[in-house]
Amino acid sequence: DVGEVAVLPQCQGAGHGSQLMTDAVAWMKENDYDLSRLGGLRKFYRRFGYWPFPRRYFEFLVGRRMPAGATQVEEGRIAIASECADSIRPFDPERDFESQWRLSERFNEVYTGSLESDRQEAREQLLARKETGSRLDIVFDDGSRMAGYLFADICSQDAPDHGINAGLTIGAMGYDLEEPRVLQSLIVYVNNYALEKGIRRVTARLPFDPRIIAALADTSIRFQTVETYGGKAGNMLRIVNPASLFARMVPELENRLKTSPSADYRGLIEIRIEKESVRLEIEARRIRIVERGKPDVELVTTEFYLMQMTLGLLAYAETGGSSTILKDLFPGKLVYSGVWG
């Protein structure tokens, strides 16, 4: 993550900022970094290979007066299902950490992009969180087990009417995906809490998973999914080392290959972006990175498309390509929405 790039006003225009970025990218290449992220002015950072990259989040609008045909309705308090109403209680890090950790791992394992965390570090962060300012940390506990959790921060000042930061921002959540009532109950609880506190807007970093959207659509909560690329400034990403990136992706690509119609494919694939390329040799359901060889299949694409495909936001088929092996290696995936997108 590149940040705090600045040049004194009296020294601007002499190329110092450009030299800083050129050296930073070279250093990342030499030290085997695969991806780099930053937030800043698009016009400047595009010169160094960075592409605008989306941030995804859910937005919940609380306590609105909305048209309903020829009349209007007040969207106020929503009743939690009677069998779930007594299952929501405050999160206690001392008592609940182990259950929350296991549930978090099960919830996140189906999504690409979810963070790997150190258990002890996560525990310490939650214990420290207990002592900090305004927050709403709750769990769904049916008496025999924890079936869901939700951690949110409450803004102490007026929150902007756009972007991920809102009056109440849900930063982490997990639940049993086979039990939509858990998600519904937690979000309805948050809606009612926000209404009581005068908070008009709630956001959440949640995957754009059809199961999540369907569960929320089956409630009276007003929400929308937001994917934003910013304007003159925003979230940006670039691939630093294509060969190193794909070397780390080999286990995942092999898993996709084993369960696909292309499982018995044999051949050499070349993936090329601008002046850089990587070759994947596939044989006996195994993949290895090679330096030479005439490719049987070529993927010539932009770095923007390749980033989207490697992280699962975009399926190869959506780019208009027809190669079966590339369709199987690069399907669309369910992507977790983290802090930076």
PDB file of N, CA and C in Angstrom, residues 214-285:
ATOM      1  N   ALA A 214     -30.882 -11.980  -1.384  1.00  0.00           N
ATOM      2  CA  ALA A 214     -32.223 -12.563  -1.315  1.00  0.00           C
ATOM      3  C   ALA A 214     -32.781 -12.500   0.101  1.00  0.00           C
ATOM      4  N   ALA A 215     -31.925 -12.782   1.092  1.00  0.00           N
ATOM      5  CA  ALA A 215     -32.384 -12.738   2.486  1.00  0.00           C
ATOM      6  C   ALA A 215     -32.809 -11.332   2.877  1.00  0.00           C
ATOM      7  N   LEU A 216     -32.041 -10.327   2.484  1.00  0.00           N
ATOM      8  CA  LEU A 216     -32.383  -8.950   2.817  1.00  0.00           C
ATOM      9  C   LEU A 216     -33.613  -8.480   2.058  1.00  0.00           C
ATOM     10  N   ALA A 217     -33.757  -8.935   0.808  1.00  0.00           N
ATOM     11  CA  ALA A 217     -34.921  -8.543   0.005  1.00  0.00           C
ATOM     12  C   ALA A 217     -36.216  -9.099   0.580  1.00  0.00           C
ATOM     13  N   ASP A 218     -36.106 -10.110   1.426  1.00  0.00           N
ATOM     14  CA  ASP A 218     -37.286 -10.722   2.024  1.00  0.00           C
ATOM     15  C   ASP A 218     -37.683 -10.035   3.331  1.00  0.00           C
ATOM     16  N   THR A 219     -37.096  -8.857   3.581  1.00  0.00           N
ATOM     17  CA  THR A 219     -37.468  -8.049   4.739  1.00  0.00           C
ATOM     18  C   THR A 219     -38.042  -6.724   4.243  1.00  0.00           C
ATOM     19  N   SER A 220     -38.427  -5.850   5.173  1.00  0.00           N
ATOM     20  CA  SER A 220     -38.938  -4.520   4.809  1.00  0.00           C
ATOM     21  C   SER A 220     -37.842  -3.462   4.846  1.00  0.00           C
ATOM     22  N   ILE A 221     -36.582  -3.887   4.853  1.00  0.00           N
ATOM     23  CA  ILE A 221     -35.467  -2.949   4.947  1.00  0.00           C
ATOM     24  C   ILE A 221     -35.157  -2.370   3.570  1.00  0.00           C
ATOM     25  N   ARG A 222     -34.979  -1.059   3.505  1.00  0.00           N
ATOM     26  CA  ARG A 222     -34.585  -0.413   2.250  1.00  0.00           C
ATOM     27  C   ARG A 222     -33.066  -0.475   2.137  1.00  0.00           C
ATOM     28  N   PHE A 223     -32.573  -1.075   1.069  1.00  0.00           N
ATOM     29  CA  PHE A 223     -31.121  -1.172   0.906  1.00  0.00           C
ATOM     30  C   PHE A 223     -30.754  -1.137  -0.564  1.00  0.00           C
ATOM     31  N   GLN A 224     -29.477  -0.883  -0.804  1.00  0.00           N
ATOM     32  CA  GLN A 224     -28.947  -0.961  -2.157  1.00  0.00           C
ATOM     33  C   GLN A 224     -27.503  -1.450  -2.096  1.00  0.00           C
ATOM     34  N   THR A 225     -27.080  -2.116  -3.168  1.00  0.00           N
ATOM     35  CA  THR A 225     -25.675  -2.498  -3.286  1.00  0.00           C
ATOM     36  C   THR A 225     -24.973  -1.396  -4.070  1.00  0.00           C
ATOM     37  N   VAL A 226     -23.807  -1.000  -3.582  1.00  0.00           N
ATOM     38  CA  VAL A 226     -23.081   0.118  -4.176  1.00  0.00           C
ATOM     39  C   VAL A 226     -21.705  -0.356  -4.637  1.00  0.00           C
ATOM     40  N   GLU A 227     -21.388  -0.086  -5.889  1.00  0.00           N
ATOM     41  CA  GLU A 227     -20.038  -0.320  -6.412  1.00  0.00           C
ATOM     42  C   GLU A 227     -19.561   1.002  -6.990  1.00  0.00           C
ATOM     43  N   THR A 228     -18.540   1.570  -6.385  1.00  0.00           N
ATOM     44  CA  THR A 228     -18.102   2.897  -6.787  1.00  0.00           C
ATOM     45  C   THR A 228     -16.634   2.897  -7.189  1.00  0.00           C
ATOM     46  N   TYR A 229     -16.334   3.630  -8.248  1.00  0.00           N
ATOM     47  CA  TYR A 229     -14.965   3.756  -8.734  1.00  0.00           C
ATOM     48  C   TYR A 229     -14.367   5.130  -8.441  1.00  0.00           C
ATOM     49  N   GLY A 230     -15.060   5.984  -7.751  1.00  0.00           N
ATOM     50  CA  GLY A 230     -14.528   7.304  -7.470  1.00  0.00           C
ATOM     51  C   GLY A 230     -14.530   8.195  -8.706  1.00  0.00           C
ATOM     52  N   GLY A 231     -13.912   9.355  -8.608  1.00  0.00           N
ATOM     53  CA  GLY A 231     -13.862  10.315  -9.706  1.00  0.00           C
ATOM     54  C   GLY A 231     -12.427  10.714 -10.005  1.00  0.00           C
ATOM     55  N   LYS A 232     -12.076  11.963  -9.723  1.00  0.00           N
ATOM     56  CA  LYS A 232     -10.706  12.415  -9.947  1.00  0.00           C
ATOM     57  C   LYS A 232      -9.724  11.709  -9.016  1.00  0.00           C
ATOM     58  N   ALA A 233     -10.216  11.307  -7.875  1.00  0.00           N
ATOM     59  CA  ALA A 233      -9.384  10.577  -6.915  1.00  0.00           C
ATOM     60  C   ALA A 233     -10.156   9.360  -6.433  1.00  0.00           C
ATOM     61  N   GLY A 234      -9.435   8.307  -6.082  1.00  0.00           N
ATOM     62  CA  GLY A 234     -10.125   7.112  -5.596  1.00  0.00           C
ATOM     63  C   GLY A 234      -9.198   5.949  -5.351  1.00  0.00           C
ATOM     64  N   ASN A 235      -9.797   4.797  -5.153  1.00  0.00           N
ATOM     65  CA  ASN A 235      -9.116   3.548  -4.881  1.00  0.00           C
ATOM     66  C   ASN A 235      -8.461   3.037  -6.163  1.00  0.00           C
ATOM     67  N   MET A 236      -7.165   2.635  -6.094  1.00  0.00           N
ATOM     68  CA  MET A 236      -6.464   2.179  -7.290  1.00  0.00           C
ATOM     69  C   MET A 236      -5.605   0.953  -6.969  1.00  0.00           C
ATOM     70  N   LEU A 237      -5.374   0.142  -8.001  1.00  0.00           N
ATOM     71  CA  LEU A 237      -4.635  -1.106  -7.830  1.00  0.00           C
ATOM     72  C   LEU A 237      -3.793  -1.357  -9.063  1.00  0.00           C
ATOM     73  N   ARG A 238      -2.659  -2.049  -8.906  1.00  0.00           N
ATOM     74  CA  ARG A 238      -1.881  -2.469 -10.057  1.00  0.00           C
ATOM     75  C   ARG A 238      -1.236  -3.815  -9.763  1.00  0.00           C
ATOM     76  N   ILE A 239      -0.980  -4.574 -10.825  1.00  0.00           N
ATOM     77  CA  ILE A 239      -0.226  -5.812 -10.720  1.00  0.00           C
ATOM     78  C   ILE A 239       1.246  -5.452 -10.801  1.00  0.00           C
ATOM     79  N   VAL A 240       2.026  -5.876  -9.814  1.00  0.00           N
ATOM     80  CA  VAL A 240       3.453  -5.550  -9.778  1.00  0.00           C
ATOM     81  C   VAL A 240       4.268  -6.625 -10.487  1.00  0.00           C
ATOM     82  N   ASN A 241       4.025  -7.890 -10.157  1.00  0.00           N
ATOM     83  CA  ASN A 241       4.771  -9.018 -10.722  1.00  0.00           C
ATOM     84  C   ASN A 241       3.805 -10.084 -11.224  1.00  0.00           C
ATOM     85  N   PRO A 242       3.451 -10.085 -12.508  1.00  0.00           N
ATOM     86  CA  PRO A 242       2.505 -11.091 -13.019  1.00  0.00           C
ATOM     87  C   PRO A 242       2.950 -12.535 -12.766  1.00  0.00           C
ATOM     88  N   ALA A 243       4.230 -12.840 -13.014  1.00  0.00           N
ATOM     89  CA  ALA A 243       4.703 -14.219 -12.844  1.00  0.00           C
ATOM     90  C   ALA A 243       4.598 -14.658 -11.390  1.00  0.00           C
ATOM     91  N   SER A 244       4.997 -13.783 -10.469  1.00  0.00           N
ATOM     92  CA  SER A 244       4.914 -14.104  -9.049  1.00  0.00           C
ATOM     93  C   SER A 244       3.466 -14.242  -8.604  1.00  0.00           C
ATOM     94  N   LEU A 245       2.611 -13.352  -9.104  1.00  0.00           N
ATOM     95  CA  LEU A 245       1.186 -13.429  -8.770  1.00  0.00           C
ATOM     96  C   LEU A 245       0.595 -14.769  -9.178  1.00  0.00           C
ATOM     97  N   PHE A 246       0.876 -15.198 -10.409  1.00  0.00           N
ATOM     98  CA  PHE A 246       0.305 -16.455 -10.879  1.00  0.00           C
ATOM     99  C   PHE A 246       0.948 -17.660 -10.199  1.00  0.00           C
ATOM    100  N   ALA A 247       2.199 -17.548  -9.804  1.00  0.00           N
ATOM    101  CA  ALA A 247       2.825 -18.640  -9.055  1.00  0.00           C
ATOM    102  C   ALA A 247       2.083 -18.877  -7.740  1.00  0.00           C
ATOM    103  N   ARG A 248       1.659 -17.790  -7.097  1.00  0.00           N
ATOM    104  CA  ARG A 248       0.902 -17.930  -5.845  1.00  0.00           C
ATOM    105  C   ARG A 248      -0.520 -18.435  -6.100  1.00  0.00           C
ATOM    106  N   MET A 249      -1.019 -18.175  -7.307  1.00  0.00           N
ATOM    107  CA  MET A 249      -2.389 -18.595  -7.636  1.00  0.00           C
ATOM    108  C   MET A 249      -2.484 -20.043  -8.094  1.00  0.00           C
ATOM    109  N   VAL A 250      -1.339 -20.706  -8.340  1.00  0.00           N
ATOM    110  CA  VAL A 250      -1.350 -22.055  -8.911  1.00  0.00           C
ATOM    111  C   VAL A 250      -2.245 -23.026  -8.136  1.00  0.00           C
ATOM    112  N   PRO A 251      -2.163 -23.105  -6.805  1.00  0.00           N
ATOM    113  CA  PRO A 251      -3.043 -24.059  -6.097  1.00  0.00           C
ATOM    114  C   PRO A 251      -4.524 -23.826  -6.370  1.00  0.00           C
ATOM    115  N   GLU A 252      -4.948 -22.556  -6.386  1.00  0.00           N
ATOM    116  CA  GLU A 252      -6.353 -22.249  -6.660  1.00  0.00           C
ATOM    117  C   GLU A 252      -6.718 -22.600  -8.099  1.00  0.00           C
ATOM    118  N   LEU A 253      -5.836 -22.279  -9.041  1.00  0.00           N
ATOM    119  CA  LEU A 253      -6.112 -22.593 -10.449  1.00  0.00           C
ATOM    120  C   LEU A 253      -6.191 -24.106 -10.662  1.00  0.00           C
ATOM    121  N   GLU A 254      -5.342 -24.863  -9.976  1.00  0.00           N
ATOM    122  CA  GLU A 254      -5.389 -26.328 -10.094  1.00  0.00           C
ATOM    123  C   GLU A 254      -6.696 -26.882  -9.534  1.00  0.00           C
ATOM    124  N   ASN A 255      -7.177 -26.308  -8.448  1.00  0.00           N
ATOM    125  CA  ASN A 255      -8.463 -26.754  -7.893  1.00  0.00           C
ATOM    126  C   ASN A 255      -9.600 -26.489  -8.872  1.00  0.00           C
ATOM    127  N   ARG A 256      -9.569 -25.329  -9.518  1.00  0.00           N
ATOM    128  CA  ARG A 256     -10.596 -25.024 -10.516  1.00  0.00           C
ATOM    129  C   ARG A 256     -10.515 -26.001 -11.688  1.00  0.00           C
ATOM    130  N   LEU A 257      -9.292 -26.303 -12.089  1.00  0.00           N
ATOM    131  CA  LEU A 257      -9.080 -27.198 -13.230  1.00  0.00           C
ATOM    132  C   LEU A 257      -9.628 -28.592 -12.943  1.00  0.00           C
ATOM    133  N   LYS A 258      -9.387 -29.105 -11.745  1.00  0.00           N
ATOM    134  CA  LYS A 258      -9.775 -30.483 -11.401  1.00  0.00           C
ATOM    135  C   LYS A 258     -11.276 -30.711 -11.485  1.00  0.00           C
ATOM    136  N   THR A 259     -12.051 -29.686 -11.234  1.00  0.00           N
ATOM    137  CA  THR A 259     -13.511 -29.842 -11.199  1.00  0.00           C
ATOM    138  C   THR A 259     -14.189 -29.253 -12.428  1.00  0.00           C
ATOM    139  N   SER A 260     -13.414 -29.017 -13.486  1.00  0.00           N
ATOM    140  CA  SER A 260     -13.961 -28.366 -14.678  1.00  0.00           C
ATOM    141  C   SER A 260     -13.975 -29.317 -15.876  1.00  0.00           C
ATOM    142  N   PRO A 261     -14.709 -28.969 -16.941  1.00  0.00           N
ATOM    143  CA  PRO A 261     -14.683 -29.767 -18.168  1.00  0.00           C
ATOM    144  C   PRO A 261     -13.293 -29.830 -18.803  1.00  0.00           C
ATOM    145  N   SER A 262     -12.401 -28.911 -18.414  1.00  0.00           N
ATOM    146  CA  SER A 262     -11.048 -28.892 -18.985  1.00  0.00           C
ATOM    147  C   SER A 262     -10.044 -29.658 -18.139  1.00  0.00           C
ATOM    148  N   ALA A 263     -10.523 -30.535 -17.266  1.00  0.00           N
ATOM    149  CA  ALA A 263      -9.638 -31.209 -16.316  1.00  0.00           C
ATOM    150  C   ALA A 263      -8.468 -31.925 -16.984  1.00  0.00           C
ATOM    151  N   ASP A 264      -8.663 -32.456 -18.175  1.00  0.00           N
ATOM    152  CA  ASP A 264      -7.599 -33.217 -18.852  1.00  0.00           C
ATOM    153  C   ASP A 264      -6.865 -32.396 -19.904  1.00  0.00           C
ATOM    154  N   TYR A 265      -6.991 -31.098 -19.834  1.00  0.00           N
ATOM    155  CA  TYR A 265      -6.324 -30.228 -20.813  1.00  0.00           C
ATOM    156  C   TYR A 265      -4.808 -30.353 -20.673  1.00  0.00           C
ATOM    157  N   ARG A 266      -4.117 -30.353 -21.818  1.00  0.00           N
ATOM    158  CA  ARG A 266      -2.658 -30.325 -21.865  1.00  0.00           C
ATOM    159  C   ARG A 266      -2.253 -29.216 -22.839  1.00  0.00           C
ATOM    160  N   GLY A 267      -1.373 -28.340 -22.409  1.00  0.00           N
ATOM    161  CA  GLY A 267      -0.935 -27.288 -23.308  1.00  0.00           C
ATOM    162  C   GLY A 267      -0.278 -26.143 -22.574  1.00  0.00           C
ATOM    163  N   LEU A 268       0.095 -25.117 -23.332  1.00  0.00           N
ATOM    164  CA  LEU A 268       0.776 -23.950 -22.805  1.00  0.00           C
ATOM    165  C   LEU A 268      -0.086 -22.709 -23.043  1.00  0.00           C
ATOM    166  N   ILE A 269      -0.353 -21.966 -21.956  1.00  0.00           N
ATOM    167  CA  ILE A 269      -1.147 -20.743 -22.032  1.00  0.00           C
ATOM    168  C   ILE A 269      -0.245 -19.554 -21.760  1.00  0.00           C
ATOM    169  N   GLU A 270      -0.328 -18.559 -22.616  1.00  0.00           N
ATOM    170  CA  GLU A 270       0.400 -17.317 -22.364  1.00  0.00           C
ATOM    171  C   GLU A 270      -0.602 -16.209 -22.043  1.00  0.00           C
ATOM    172  N   ILE A 271      -0.375 -15.522 -20.921  1.00  0.00           N
ATOM    173  CA  ILE A 271      -1.210 -14.404 -20.504  1.00  0.00           C
ATOM    174  C   ILE A 271      -0.353 -13.154 -20.618  1.00  0.00           C
ATOM    175  N   ARG A 272      -0.805 -12.195 -21.431  1.00  0.00           N
ATOM    176  CA  ARG A 272       0.025 -11.037 -21.726  1.00  0.00           C
ATOM    177  C   ARG A 272      -0.728  -9.743 -21.454  1.00  0.00           C
ATOM    178  N   ILE A 273      -0.077  -8.860 -20.688  1.00  0.00           N
ATOM    179  CA  ILE A 273      -0.591  -7.501 -20.461  1.00  0.00           C
ATOM    180  C   ILE A 273       0.523  -6.531 -20.811  1.00  0.00           C
ATOM    181  N   GLU A 274       0.239  -5.637 -21.737  1.00  0.00           N
ATOM    182  CA  GLU A 274       1.210  -4.645 -22.169  1.00  0.00           C
ATOM    183  C   GLU A 274       2.560  -5.325 -22.464  1.00  0.00           C
ATOM    184  N   LYS A 275       3.634  -4.971 -21.759  1.00  0.00           N
ATOM    185  CA  LYS A 275       4.951  -5.512 -22.089  1.00  0.00           C
ATOM    186  C   LYS A 275       5.317  -6.743 -21.257  1.00  0.00           C
ATOM    187  N   GLU A 276       4.427  -7.192 -20.380  1.00  0.00           N
ATOM    188  CA  GLU A 276       4.744  -8.312 -19.495  1.00  0.00           C
ATOM    189  C   GLU A 276       3.853  -9.503 -19.815  1.00  0.00           C
ATOM    190  N   SER A 277       4.393 -10.700 -19.579  1.00  0.00           N
ATOM    191  CA  SER A 277       3.615 -11.905 -19.846  1.00  0.00           C
ATOM    192  C   SER A 277       4.020 -13.003 -18.867  1.00  0.00           C
ATOM    193  N   VAL A 278       3.170 -14.005 -18.770  1.00  0.00           N
ATOM    194  CA  VAL A 278       3.445 -15.178 -17.955  1.00  0.00           C
ATOM    195  C   VAL A 278       2.924 -16.391 -18.709  1.00  0.00           C
ATOM    196  N   ARG A 279       3.665 -17.511 -18.634  1.00  0.00           N
ATOM    197  CA  ARG A 279       3.276 -18.737 -19.326  1.00  0.00           C
ATOM    198  C   ARG A 279       2.927 -19.813 -18.310  1.00  0.00           C
ATOM    199  N   LEU A 280       1.777 -20.437 -18.517  1.00  0.00           N
ATOM    200  CA  LEU A 280       1.313 -21.526 -17.658  1.00  0.00           C
ATOM    201  C   LEU A 280       1.336 -22.826 -18.455  1.00  0.00           C
ATOM    202  N   GLU A 281       2.134 -23.785 -18.012  1.00  0.00           N
ATOM    203  CA  GLU A 281       2.161 -25.099 -18.653  1.00  0.00           C
ATOM    204  C   GLU A 281       1.242 -26.041 -17.878  1.00  0.00           C
ATOM    205  N   ILE A 282       0.274 -26.627 -18.565  1.00  0.00           N
ATOM    206  CA  ILE A 282      -0.712 -27.500 -17.911  1.00  0.00           C
ATOM    207  C   ILE A 282      -0.547 -28.911 -18.432  1.00  0.00           C
ATOM    208  N   GLU A 283      -0.375 -29.854 -17.514  1.00  0.00           N
ATOM    209  CA  GLU A 283      -0.228 -31.267 -17.878  1.00  0.00           C
ATOM    210  C   GLU A 283      -0.594 -32.114 -16.668  1.00  0.00           C
ATOM    211  N   ALA A 284      -1.373 -33.166 -16.906  1.00  0.00           N
ATOM    212  CA  ALA A 284      -1.783 -34.096 -15.837  1.00  0.00           C
ATOM    213  C   ALA A 284      -2.416 -33.339 -14.660  1.00  0.00           C
ATOM    214  N   ARG A 285      -3.238 -32.355 -14.977  1.00  0.00           N
ATOM    215  CA  ARG A 285      -3.969 -31.566 -13.983  1.00  0.00           C
ATOM    216  C   ARG A 285      -3.052 -30.774 -13.045  1.00  0.00           C
TER     217      ARG A 285
END
